[in-house]
Coordinates of C-alpha atoms and ligand atoms in Angstrom, one line a residue:
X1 CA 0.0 0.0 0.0
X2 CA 1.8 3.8 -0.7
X3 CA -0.3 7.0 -0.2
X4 CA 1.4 10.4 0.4
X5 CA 1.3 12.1 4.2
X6 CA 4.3 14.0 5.9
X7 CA 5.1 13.4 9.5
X8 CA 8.3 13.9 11.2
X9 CA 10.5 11.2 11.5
X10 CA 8.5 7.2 10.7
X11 CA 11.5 5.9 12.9
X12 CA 9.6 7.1 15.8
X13 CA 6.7 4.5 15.2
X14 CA 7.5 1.9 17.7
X15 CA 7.5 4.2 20.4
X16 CA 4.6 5.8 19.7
X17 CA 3.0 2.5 19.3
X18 CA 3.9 1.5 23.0
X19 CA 2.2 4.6 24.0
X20 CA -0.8 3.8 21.9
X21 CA -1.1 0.7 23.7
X22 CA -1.0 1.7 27.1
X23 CA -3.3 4.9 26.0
X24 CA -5.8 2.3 24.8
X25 CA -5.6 0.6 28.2
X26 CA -7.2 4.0 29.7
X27 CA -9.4 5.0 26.8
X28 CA -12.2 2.3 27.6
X29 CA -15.1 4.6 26.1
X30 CA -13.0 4.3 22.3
X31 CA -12.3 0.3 22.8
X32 CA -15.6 -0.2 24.1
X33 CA -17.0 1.3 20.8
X34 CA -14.8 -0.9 18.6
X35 CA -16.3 -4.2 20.0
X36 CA -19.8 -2.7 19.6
X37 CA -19.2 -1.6 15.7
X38 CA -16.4 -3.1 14.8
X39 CA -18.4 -5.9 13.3
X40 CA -21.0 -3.7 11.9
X41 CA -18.9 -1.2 10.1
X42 CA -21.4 2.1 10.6
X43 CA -18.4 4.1 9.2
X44 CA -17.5 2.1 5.9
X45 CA -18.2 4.5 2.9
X46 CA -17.1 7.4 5.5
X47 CA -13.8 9.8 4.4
X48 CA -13.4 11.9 7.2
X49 CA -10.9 14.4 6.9
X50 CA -9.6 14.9 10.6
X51 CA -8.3 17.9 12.0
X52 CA -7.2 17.6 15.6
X53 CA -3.9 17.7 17.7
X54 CA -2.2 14.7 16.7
X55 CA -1.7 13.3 20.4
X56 CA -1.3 9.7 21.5
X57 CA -5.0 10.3 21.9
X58 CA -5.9 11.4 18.8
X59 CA -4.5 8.2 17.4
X60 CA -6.5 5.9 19.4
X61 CA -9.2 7.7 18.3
X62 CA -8.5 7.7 14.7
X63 CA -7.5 3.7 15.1
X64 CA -11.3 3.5 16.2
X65 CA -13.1 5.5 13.7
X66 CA -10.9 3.4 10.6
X67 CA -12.0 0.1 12.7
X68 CA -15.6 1.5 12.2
X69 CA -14.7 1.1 8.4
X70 CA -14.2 4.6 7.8
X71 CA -11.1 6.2 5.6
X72 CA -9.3 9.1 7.4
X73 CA -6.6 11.4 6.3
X74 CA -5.6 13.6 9.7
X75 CA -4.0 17.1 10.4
X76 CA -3.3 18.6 13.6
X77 CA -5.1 21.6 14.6
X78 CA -1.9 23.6 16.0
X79 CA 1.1 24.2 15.1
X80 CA 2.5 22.7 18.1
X81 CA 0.9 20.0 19.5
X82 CA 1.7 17.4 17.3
X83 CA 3.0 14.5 19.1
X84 CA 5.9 13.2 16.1
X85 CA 5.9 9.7 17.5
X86 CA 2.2 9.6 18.0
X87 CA 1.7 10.3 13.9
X88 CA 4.2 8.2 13.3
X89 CA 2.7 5.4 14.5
X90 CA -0.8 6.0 12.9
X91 CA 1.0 6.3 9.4
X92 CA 3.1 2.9 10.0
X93 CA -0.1 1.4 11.4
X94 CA -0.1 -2.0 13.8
X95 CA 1.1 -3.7 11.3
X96 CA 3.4 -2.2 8.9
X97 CA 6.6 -1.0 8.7
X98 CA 8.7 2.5 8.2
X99 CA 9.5 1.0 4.2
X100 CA 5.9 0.0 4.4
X101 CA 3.7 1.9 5.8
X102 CA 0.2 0.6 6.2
X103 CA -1.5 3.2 8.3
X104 CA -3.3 6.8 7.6
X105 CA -2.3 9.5 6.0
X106 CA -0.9 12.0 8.5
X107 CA 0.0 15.6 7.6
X108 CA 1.6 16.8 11.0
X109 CA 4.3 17.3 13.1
X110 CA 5.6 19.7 16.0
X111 CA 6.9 23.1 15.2
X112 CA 5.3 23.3 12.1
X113 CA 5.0 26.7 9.9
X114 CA 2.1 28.4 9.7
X115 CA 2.4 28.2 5.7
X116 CA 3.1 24.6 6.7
X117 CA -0.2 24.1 9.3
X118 CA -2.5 25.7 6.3
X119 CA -0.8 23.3 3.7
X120 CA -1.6 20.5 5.8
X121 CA -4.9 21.6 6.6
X122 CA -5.6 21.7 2.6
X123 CA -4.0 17.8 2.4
X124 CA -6.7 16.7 4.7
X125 CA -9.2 18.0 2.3
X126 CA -8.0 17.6 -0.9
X127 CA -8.2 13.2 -1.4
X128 CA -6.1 11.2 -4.1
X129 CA -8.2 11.4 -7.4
X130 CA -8.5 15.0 -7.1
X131 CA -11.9 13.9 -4.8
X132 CA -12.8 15.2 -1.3
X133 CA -14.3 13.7 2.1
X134 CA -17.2 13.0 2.9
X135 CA -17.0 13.9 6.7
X136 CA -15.2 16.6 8.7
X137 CA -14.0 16.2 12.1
X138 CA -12.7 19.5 13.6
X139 CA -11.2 21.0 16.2
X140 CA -11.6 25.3 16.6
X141 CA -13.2 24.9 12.7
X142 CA -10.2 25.6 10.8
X143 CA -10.8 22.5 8.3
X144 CA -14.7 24.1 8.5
X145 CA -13.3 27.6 7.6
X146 CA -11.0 26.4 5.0
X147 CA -14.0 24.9 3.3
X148 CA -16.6 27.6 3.7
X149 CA -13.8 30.3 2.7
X150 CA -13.5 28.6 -0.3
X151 CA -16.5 28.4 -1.6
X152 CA -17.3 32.4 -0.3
X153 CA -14.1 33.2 -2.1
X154 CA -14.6 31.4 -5.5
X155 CA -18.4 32.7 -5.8
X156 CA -17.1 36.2 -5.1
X157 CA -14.1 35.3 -8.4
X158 CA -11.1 36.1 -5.9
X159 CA -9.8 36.2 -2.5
X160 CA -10.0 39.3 -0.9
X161 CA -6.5 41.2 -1.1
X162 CA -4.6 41.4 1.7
X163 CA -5.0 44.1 4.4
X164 CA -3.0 45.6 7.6
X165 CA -6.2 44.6 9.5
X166 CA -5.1 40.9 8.9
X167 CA -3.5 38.8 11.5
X168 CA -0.6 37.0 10.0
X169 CA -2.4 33.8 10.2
X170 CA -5.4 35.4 8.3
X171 CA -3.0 36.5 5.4
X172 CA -1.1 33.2 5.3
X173 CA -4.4 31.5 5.2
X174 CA -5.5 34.2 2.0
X175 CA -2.4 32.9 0.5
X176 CA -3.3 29.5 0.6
X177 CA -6.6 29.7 -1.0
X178 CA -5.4 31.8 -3.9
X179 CA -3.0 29.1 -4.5
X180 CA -5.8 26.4 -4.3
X181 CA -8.5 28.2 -6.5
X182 CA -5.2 29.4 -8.7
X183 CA -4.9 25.3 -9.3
X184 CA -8.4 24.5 -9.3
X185 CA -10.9 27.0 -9.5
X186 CA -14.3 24.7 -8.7
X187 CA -12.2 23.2 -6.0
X188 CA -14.1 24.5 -2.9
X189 CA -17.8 24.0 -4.3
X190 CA -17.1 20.7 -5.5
X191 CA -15.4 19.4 -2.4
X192 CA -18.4 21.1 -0.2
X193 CA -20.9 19.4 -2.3
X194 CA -19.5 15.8 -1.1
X195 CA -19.8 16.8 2.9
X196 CA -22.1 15.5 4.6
X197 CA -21.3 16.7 7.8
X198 CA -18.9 17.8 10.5
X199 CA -18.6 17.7 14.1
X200 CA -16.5 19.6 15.8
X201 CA -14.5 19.2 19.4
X202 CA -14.0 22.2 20.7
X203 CA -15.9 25.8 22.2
X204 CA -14.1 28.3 19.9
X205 CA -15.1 25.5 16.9
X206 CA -18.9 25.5 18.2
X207 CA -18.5 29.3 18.6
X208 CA -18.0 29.8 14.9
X209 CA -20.2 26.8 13.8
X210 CA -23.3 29.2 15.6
X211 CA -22.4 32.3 14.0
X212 CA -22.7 30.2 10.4
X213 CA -25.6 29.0 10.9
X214 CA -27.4 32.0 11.9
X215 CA -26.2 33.5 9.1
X216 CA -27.9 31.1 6.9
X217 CA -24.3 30.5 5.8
X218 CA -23.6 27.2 7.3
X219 CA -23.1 24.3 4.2
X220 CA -23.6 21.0 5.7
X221 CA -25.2 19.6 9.1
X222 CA -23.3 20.2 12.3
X223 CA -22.9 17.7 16.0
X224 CA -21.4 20.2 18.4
X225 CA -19.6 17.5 20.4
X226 CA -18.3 19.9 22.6
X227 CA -21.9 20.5 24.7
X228 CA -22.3 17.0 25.2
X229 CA -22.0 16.7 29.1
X230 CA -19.5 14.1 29.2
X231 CA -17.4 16.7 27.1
X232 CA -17.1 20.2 28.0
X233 CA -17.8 19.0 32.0
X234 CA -14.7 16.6 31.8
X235 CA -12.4 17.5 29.1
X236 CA -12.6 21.3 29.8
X237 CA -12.5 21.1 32.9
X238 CA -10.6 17.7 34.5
X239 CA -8.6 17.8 31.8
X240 CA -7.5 21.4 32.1
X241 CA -7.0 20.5 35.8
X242 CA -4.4 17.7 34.9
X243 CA -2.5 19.5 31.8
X244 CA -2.2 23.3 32.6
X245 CA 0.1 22.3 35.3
X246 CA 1.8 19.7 33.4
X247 CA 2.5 22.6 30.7
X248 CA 3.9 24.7 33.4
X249 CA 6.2 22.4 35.0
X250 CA 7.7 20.9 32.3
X251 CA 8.0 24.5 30.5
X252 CA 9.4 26.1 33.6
X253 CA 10.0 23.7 36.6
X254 CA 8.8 26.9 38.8
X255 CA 7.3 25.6 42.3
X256 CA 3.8 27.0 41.6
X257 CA 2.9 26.9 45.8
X258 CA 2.9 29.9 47.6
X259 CA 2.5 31.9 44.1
X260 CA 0.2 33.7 43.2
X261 CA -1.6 33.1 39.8
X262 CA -4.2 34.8 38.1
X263 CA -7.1 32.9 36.1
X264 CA -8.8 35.0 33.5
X265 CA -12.2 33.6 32.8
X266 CA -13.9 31.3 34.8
X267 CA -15.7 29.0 32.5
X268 CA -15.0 25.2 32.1
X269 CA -11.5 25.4 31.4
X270 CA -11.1 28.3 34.0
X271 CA -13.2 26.0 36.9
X272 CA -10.2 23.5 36.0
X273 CA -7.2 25.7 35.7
X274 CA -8.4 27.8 38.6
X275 CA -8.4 24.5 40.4
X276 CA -5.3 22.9 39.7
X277 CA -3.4 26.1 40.6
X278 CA -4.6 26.0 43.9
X279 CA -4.3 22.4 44.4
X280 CA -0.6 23.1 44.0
X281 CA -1.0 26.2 46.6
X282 CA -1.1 28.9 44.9
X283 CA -2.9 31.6 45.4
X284 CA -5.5 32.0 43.0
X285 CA -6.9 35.4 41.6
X286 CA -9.7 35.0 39.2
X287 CA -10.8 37.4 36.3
X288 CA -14.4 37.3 34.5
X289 CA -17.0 39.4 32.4
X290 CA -19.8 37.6 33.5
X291 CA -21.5 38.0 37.1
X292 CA -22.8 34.4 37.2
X293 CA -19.1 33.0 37.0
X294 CA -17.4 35.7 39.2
X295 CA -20.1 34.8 41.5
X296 CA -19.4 31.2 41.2
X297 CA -15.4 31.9 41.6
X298 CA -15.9 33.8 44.8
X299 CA -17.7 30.8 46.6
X300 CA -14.8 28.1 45.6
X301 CA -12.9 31.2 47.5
X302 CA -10.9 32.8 44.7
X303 CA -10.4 36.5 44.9
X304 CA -12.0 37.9 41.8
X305 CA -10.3 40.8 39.9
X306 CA -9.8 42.8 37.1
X307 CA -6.6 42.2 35.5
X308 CA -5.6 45.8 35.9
X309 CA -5.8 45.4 39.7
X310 CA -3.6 42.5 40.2
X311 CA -1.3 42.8 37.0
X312 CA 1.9 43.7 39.4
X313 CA 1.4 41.2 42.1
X314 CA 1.4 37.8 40.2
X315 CA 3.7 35.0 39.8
X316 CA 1.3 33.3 37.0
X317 CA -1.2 34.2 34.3
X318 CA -3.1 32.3 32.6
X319 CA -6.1 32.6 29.6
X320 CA -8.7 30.5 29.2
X321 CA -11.6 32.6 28.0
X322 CA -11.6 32.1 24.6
X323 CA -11.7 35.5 24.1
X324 CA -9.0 37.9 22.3
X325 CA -6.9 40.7 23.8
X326 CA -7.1 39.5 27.5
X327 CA -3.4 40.0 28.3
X328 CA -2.2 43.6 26.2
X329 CA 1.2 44.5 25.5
X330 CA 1.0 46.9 28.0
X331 CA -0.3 44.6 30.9
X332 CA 3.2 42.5 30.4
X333 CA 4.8 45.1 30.9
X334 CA 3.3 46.3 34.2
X335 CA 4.2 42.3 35.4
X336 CA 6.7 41.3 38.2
X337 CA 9.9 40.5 36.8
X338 CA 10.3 36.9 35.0
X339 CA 6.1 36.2 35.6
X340 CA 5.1 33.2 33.8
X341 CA 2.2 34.0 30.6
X342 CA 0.5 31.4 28.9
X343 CA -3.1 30.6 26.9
X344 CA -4.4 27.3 27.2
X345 CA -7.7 28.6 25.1
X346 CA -7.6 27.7 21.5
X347 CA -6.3 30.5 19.9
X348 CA -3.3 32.7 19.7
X349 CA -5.3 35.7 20.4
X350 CA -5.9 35.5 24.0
X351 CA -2.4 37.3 24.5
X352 CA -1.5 40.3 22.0
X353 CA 2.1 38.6 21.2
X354 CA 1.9 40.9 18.2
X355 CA 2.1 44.0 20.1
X356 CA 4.7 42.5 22.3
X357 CA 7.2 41.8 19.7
X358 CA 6.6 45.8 18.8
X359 CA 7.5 46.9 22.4
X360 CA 10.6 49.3 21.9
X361 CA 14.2 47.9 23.1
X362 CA 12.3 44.2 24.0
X363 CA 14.5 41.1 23.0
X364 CA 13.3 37.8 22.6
X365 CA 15.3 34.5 24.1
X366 CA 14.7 31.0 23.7
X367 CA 15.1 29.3 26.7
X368 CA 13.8 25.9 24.9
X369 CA 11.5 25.2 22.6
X370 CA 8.2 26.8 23.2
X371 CA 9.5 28.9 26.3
X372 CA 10.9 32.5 25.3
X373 CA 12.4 34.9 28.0
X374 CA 10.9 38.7 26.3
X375 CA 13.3 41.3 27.9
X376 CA 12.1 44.8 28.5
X377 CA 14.6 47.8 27.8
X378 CA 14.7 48.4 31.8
X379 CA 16.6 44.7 32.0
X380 CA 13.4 43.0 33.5
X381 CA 11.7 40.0 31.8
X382 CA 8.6 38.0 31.5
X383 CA 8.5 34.4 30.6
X384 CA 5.8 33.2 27.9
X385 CA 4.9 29.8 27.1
X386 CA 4.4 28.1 23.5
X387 CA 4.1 31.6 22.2
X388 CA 1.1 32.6 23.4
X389 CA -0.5 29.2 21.9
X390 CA -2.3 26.5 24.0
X391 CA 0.4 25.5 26.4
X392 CA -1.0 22.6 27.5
X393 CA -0.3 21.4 24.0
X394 CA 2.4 22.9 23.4
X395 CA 4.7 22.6 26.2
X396 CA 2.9 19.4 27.5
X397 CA 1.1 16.3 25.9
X398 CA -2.7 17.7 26.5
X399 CA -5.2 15.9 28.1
X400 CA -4.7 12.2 29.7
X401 CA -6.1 9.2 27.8
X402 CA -8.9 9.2 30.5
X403 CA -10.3 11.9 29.8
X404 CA -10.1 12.2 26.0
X405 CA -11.6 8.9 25.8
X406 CA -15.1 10.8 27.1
X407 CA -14.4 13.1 24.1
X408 CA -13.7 11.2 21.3
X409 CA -16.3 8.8 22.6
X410 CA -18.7 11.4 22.0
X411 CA -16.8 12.3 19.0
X412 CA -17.1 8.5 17.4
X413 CA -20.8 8.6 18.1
X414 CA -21.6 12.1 16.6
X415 CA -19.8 10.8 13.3
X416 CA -21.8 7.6 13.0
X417 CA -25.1 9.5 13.9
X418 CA -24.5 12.0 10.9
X419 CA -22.8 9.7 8.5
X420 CA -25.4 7.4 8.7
X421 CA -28.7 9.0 9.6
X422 CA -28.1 12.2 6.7
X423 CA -31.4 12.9 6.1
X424 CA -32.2 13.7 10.0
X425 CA -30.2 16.4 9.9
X426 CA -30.7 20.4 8.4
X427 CA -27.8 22.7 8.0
X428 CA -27.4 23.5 11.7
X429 CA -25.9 22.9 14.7
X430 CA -26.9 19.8 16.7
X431 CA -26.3 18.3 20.2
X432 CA -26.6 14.2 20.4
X433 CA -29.4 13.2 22.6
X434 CA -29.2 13.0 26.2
X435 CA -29.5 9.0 26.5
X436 CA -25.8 9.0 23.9
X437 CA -24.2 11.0 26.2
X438 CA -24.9 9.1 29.5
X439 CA -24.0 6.2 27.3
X440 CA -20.7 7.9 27.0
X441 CA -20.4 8.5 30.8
X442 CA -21.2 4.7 31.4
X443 CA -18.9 3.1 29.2
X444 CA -16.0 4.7 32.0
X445 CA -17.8 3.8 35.1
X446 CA -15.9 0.4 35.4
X447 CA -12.7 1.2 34.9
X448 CA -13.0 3.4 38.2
X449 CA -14.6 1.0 39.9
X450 CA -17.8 2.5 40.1
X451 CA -21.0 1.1 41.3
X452 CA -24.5 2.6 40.2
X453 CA -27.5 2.4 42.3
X454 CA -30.3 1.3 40.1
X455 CA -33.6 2.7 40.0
X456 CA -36.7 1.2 41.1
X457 CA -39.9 1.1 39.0
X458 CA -41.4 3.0 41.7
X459 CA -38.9 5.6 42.5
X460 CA -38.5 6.1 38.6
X461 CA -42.3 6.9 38.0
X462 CA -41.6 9.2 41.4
X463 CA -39.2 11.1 39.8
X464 CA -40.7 11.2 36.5
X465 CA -37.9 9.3 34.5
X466 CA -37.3 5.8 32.5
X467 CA -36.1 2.9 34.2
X468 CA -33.2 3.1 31.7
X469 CA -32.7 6.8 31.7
X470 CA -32.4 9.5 30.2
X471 CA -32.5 10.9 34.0
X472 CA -31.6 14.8 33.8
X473 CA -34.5 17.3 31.6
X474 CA -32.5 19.2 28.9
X475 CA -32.3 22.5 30.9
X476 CA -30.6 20.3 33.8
X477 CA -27.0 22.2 34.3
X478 CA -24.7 19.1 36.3
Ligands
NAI501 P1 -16.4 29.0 28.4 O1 -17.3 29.8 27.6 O2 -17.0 28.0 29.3 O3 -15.5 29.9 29.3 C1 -14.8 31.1 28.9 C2 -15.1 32.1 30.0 O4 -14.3 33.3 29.8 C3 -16.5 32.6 30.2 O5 -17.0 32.3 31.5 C4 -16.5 34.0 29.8 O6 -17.4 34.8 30.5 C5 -15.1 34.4 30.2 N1 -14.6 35.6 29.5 C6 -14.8 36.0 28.2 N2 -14.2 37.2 27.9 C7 -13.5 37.5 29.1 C8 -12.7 38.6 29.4 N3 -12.4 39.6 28.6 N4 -12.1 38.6 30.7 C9 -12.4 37.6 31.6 N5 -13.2 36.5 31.3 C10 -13.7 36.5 30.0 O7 -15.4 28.3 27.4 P2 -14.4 27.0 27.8 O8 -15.1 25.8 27.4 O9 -13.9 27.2 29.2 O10 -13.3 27.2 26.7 C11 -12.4 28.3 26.8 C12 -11.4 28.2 25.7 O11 -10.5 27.1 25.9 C13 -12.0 28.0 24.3 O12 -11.2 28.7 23.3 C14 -11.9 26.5 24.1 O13 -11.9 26.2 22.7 C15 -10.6 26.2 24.7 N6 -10.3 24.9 25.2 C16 -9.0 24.5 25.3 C17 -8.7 23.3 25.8 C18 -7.3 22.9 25.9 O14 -7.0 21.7 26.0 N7 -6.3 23.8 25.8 C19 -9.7 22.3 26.1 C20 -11.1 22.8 26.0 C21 -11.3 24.0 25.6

């Protein structure tokens, strides 16, 4: 078997295949799916172009979906979170070798370009035969974008030209549609046509899926996996609580007790972050726009603040609000000398690292790899993680199996739903039912050890639910 993909270094396969096996070991929700469907094949037919850190994870998962039946080709949705022996392994597959490889096509490694990320990001999309997928499965809706850009852009005859307004990332991303329709100028609308759906991971992704359909704009039927309960209440938060610190202590190795570190926004990923800070003992200062969260913050006993208040006395800041221009130039440089900034929400944009490159007389030193010492002209210094990109990622390995087994669990599921039941589904966005996501939660009750009290008839009538569930209303918050 050949087939084109670009990874870092195939060498790196058997390693990454160790950690795939004891990854699998803690992802019971994925391995509980493949004995369900493998025999059925829901996926076969499917051609889901993947784009989603490519993590030990992330190849369990997409081990699971192509033992569904379906054909994948996978990107990773950041420039730095590619794990290079993770995609090795997924390319080389159980049971091939580096001279031949008989896995998936994986266009991704750590440290990539951002002309690199967007090229990658096109590979996913753009199939041998000159064909497209069938299925999207996205992470912040950048395969999504690239899609719906491309068809915006070739009805209009052009891509816009480039303007000061744009972000660097916005302008390499113009680039790299000119250069498509350039190619192929029907390329967009005809690999559109052939989607059938995507779902997407993640709240910046759902974000932007809302905003398209309102619009009317939105080209295909959407699963936002991210509000299922056994996602955003897990992932965002219990996995935020395991990796922010990870991130942190392998970038810096700074004792985080008896610091103080401030939290800005308070929402899942916050509630984790927020928490694993202070589980190391630090002193946690929160920030938030929205009274119901500041509210909640100030009962779990954080000091709530605005940013401005607190920007000279901490140790530790950290974004999670999904949000743009939370930490300014000008904040960093009103911090304590060599404070610690990161982002662990999706985007770049949390921290303007833009207007910090443009601060006059400021140097910029690599420490290591994703941890740069910026030097003010007055000799102090602040220390910023993965360059203002998701550090969890970046300096660390993201979310534990555990976890991300509740995710792409849910993930799994919302493909089959749309790739098999199409006609179910408008152009809009979509949660799956309740009863699929307390499936979700119940394929990883074993594994801990957990023992649930059944209902009775009785109590179930008393109560007003089924027997076999669902047992929340859809309002119901957990
Ligand atoms: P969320 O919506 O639950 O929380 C964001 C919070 O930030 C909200 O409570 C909001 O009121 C607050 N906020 C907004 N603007 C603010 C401002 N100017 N100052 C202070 N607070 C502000 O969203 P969630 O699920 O917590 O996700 C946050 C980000 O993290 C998203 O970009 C999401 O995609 C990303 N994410 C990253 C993960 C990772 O592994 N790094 C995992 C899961 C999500």
């Amino acid at each position: 078997m050949s087939f084109d993909f670009k990874v870092k270094d195939l060498s790196l396969h058997e390693a990454g295949r160790h950690q795939l096996r004891l990854a699998e070991h803690e992802m019971p929700g994925l391995m509980s799916l493949r004995e369900e469907y493998g025999a059925s094949q829901p996926l076969k037919g499917a051609k889901i172009a993947g784009s989603l850190h490519m993590t030990v994870q992330t190849a369990v998962l997409i081990e699971t979906l192509t033992a569904l039946g379906a054909q994948v080709r996978w990107a990773s949705c950041n420039i730095y979170s590619t794990q290079d022996e993770a995609a090795a392994a997924v390319v080389v597959g159980p049971h091939g070798t580096p001279e031949d490889p008989q896995g998936v096509p994986v266009f991704a490694w750590k440290g990539e370009t951002l002309p690199e990320y967007w090229d990658c990001t096109n590979q996913i999309l753009t199939w041998p035969g000159g064909d497209g997928p069938n299925m999207i499965l996205d992470d912040g809706g950048d395969a999504t974008m690239l899609v719906h850009k491309g068809v915006e852009w070739e009805a209009a005859g052009q891509v816009p030209a480039a303007s000061d307004e744009d972000s660097e990332e916005f302008a390499v991303f113009k680039e790299l549609v000119r250069g498509t329709l350039a190619e192929d100028p029907q390329k967009w609308t005809r690999i559109a046509a052939q989607i059938k759906g995507v779902t997407e991971e993640t709240t910046t992704g759902v974000h932007r899926l809302y905003e398209l359909a309102q619009s009317g704009e939105l080209l295909f039927p959407a699963i936002n996996v991210n509000d299922s309960v056994t996602k955003s209440k897990f992932d965002n938060k219990y996995g935020c609580r395991h990796s922010l610190i990870d991130g942190i202590n392998r970038a810096t190795d700074v004792l985080i007790g008896g610091k103080v570190a401030v939290v800005c926004g308070y929402g899942d990923v916050g509630k984790g972050c927020a928490e694993s800070l202070a589980g190391q003992g630090a002193r946690v200062i929160v920030t938030e726009i929205d009274p119901i969260c500041a509210l909640q913050a100030a009962m779990e006993g954080f000091q709530v603040a605005k940013l401005e208040s607190v920007i000279g006395e901490a140790d530790i800041f950290v974004t999670t609000t999904g949000n743009f221009d939370i930490i300014t130039a000008e904040h960093m440089q009103q911090m304590k000398n060599k404070a610690i900034v990161g982002n662990i929400g999706h985007f770049d944009n949390e921290i303007d690292m833009a207007g910090l490159a443009k601060v006059p007389g400021i140097t910029k030193t690599e420490i290591k790899p994703q941890v740069h010492e910026w030097t003010f002209a007055d000799g102090r210094s602040i220390i910023v993680l993965s360059e203002g990109r998701l550090l969890n990622l970046g300096n660390a390995t993201g979310h534990p199996s555990f976890v991300m087994s509740n995710s792409f669990a849910n993930q799994t599921i919302a493909q089959i739903e749309l790739f098999t039941k199409q006609g179910d589904y408008d152009k809009q966005v979509y949660v799956l039912p309740k009863h699929l996501d307390e499936k979700v939660a119940r394929l990883h009750l074993d594994a801990l050890g957990v023992e649930l009290t059944e209902l009775t008839k009785a109590q179930a009538e008393y109560i007003g639910v089924d027997v076999a569930g669902p047992y929340k209303p859809e309002h119901y918050r957990y």
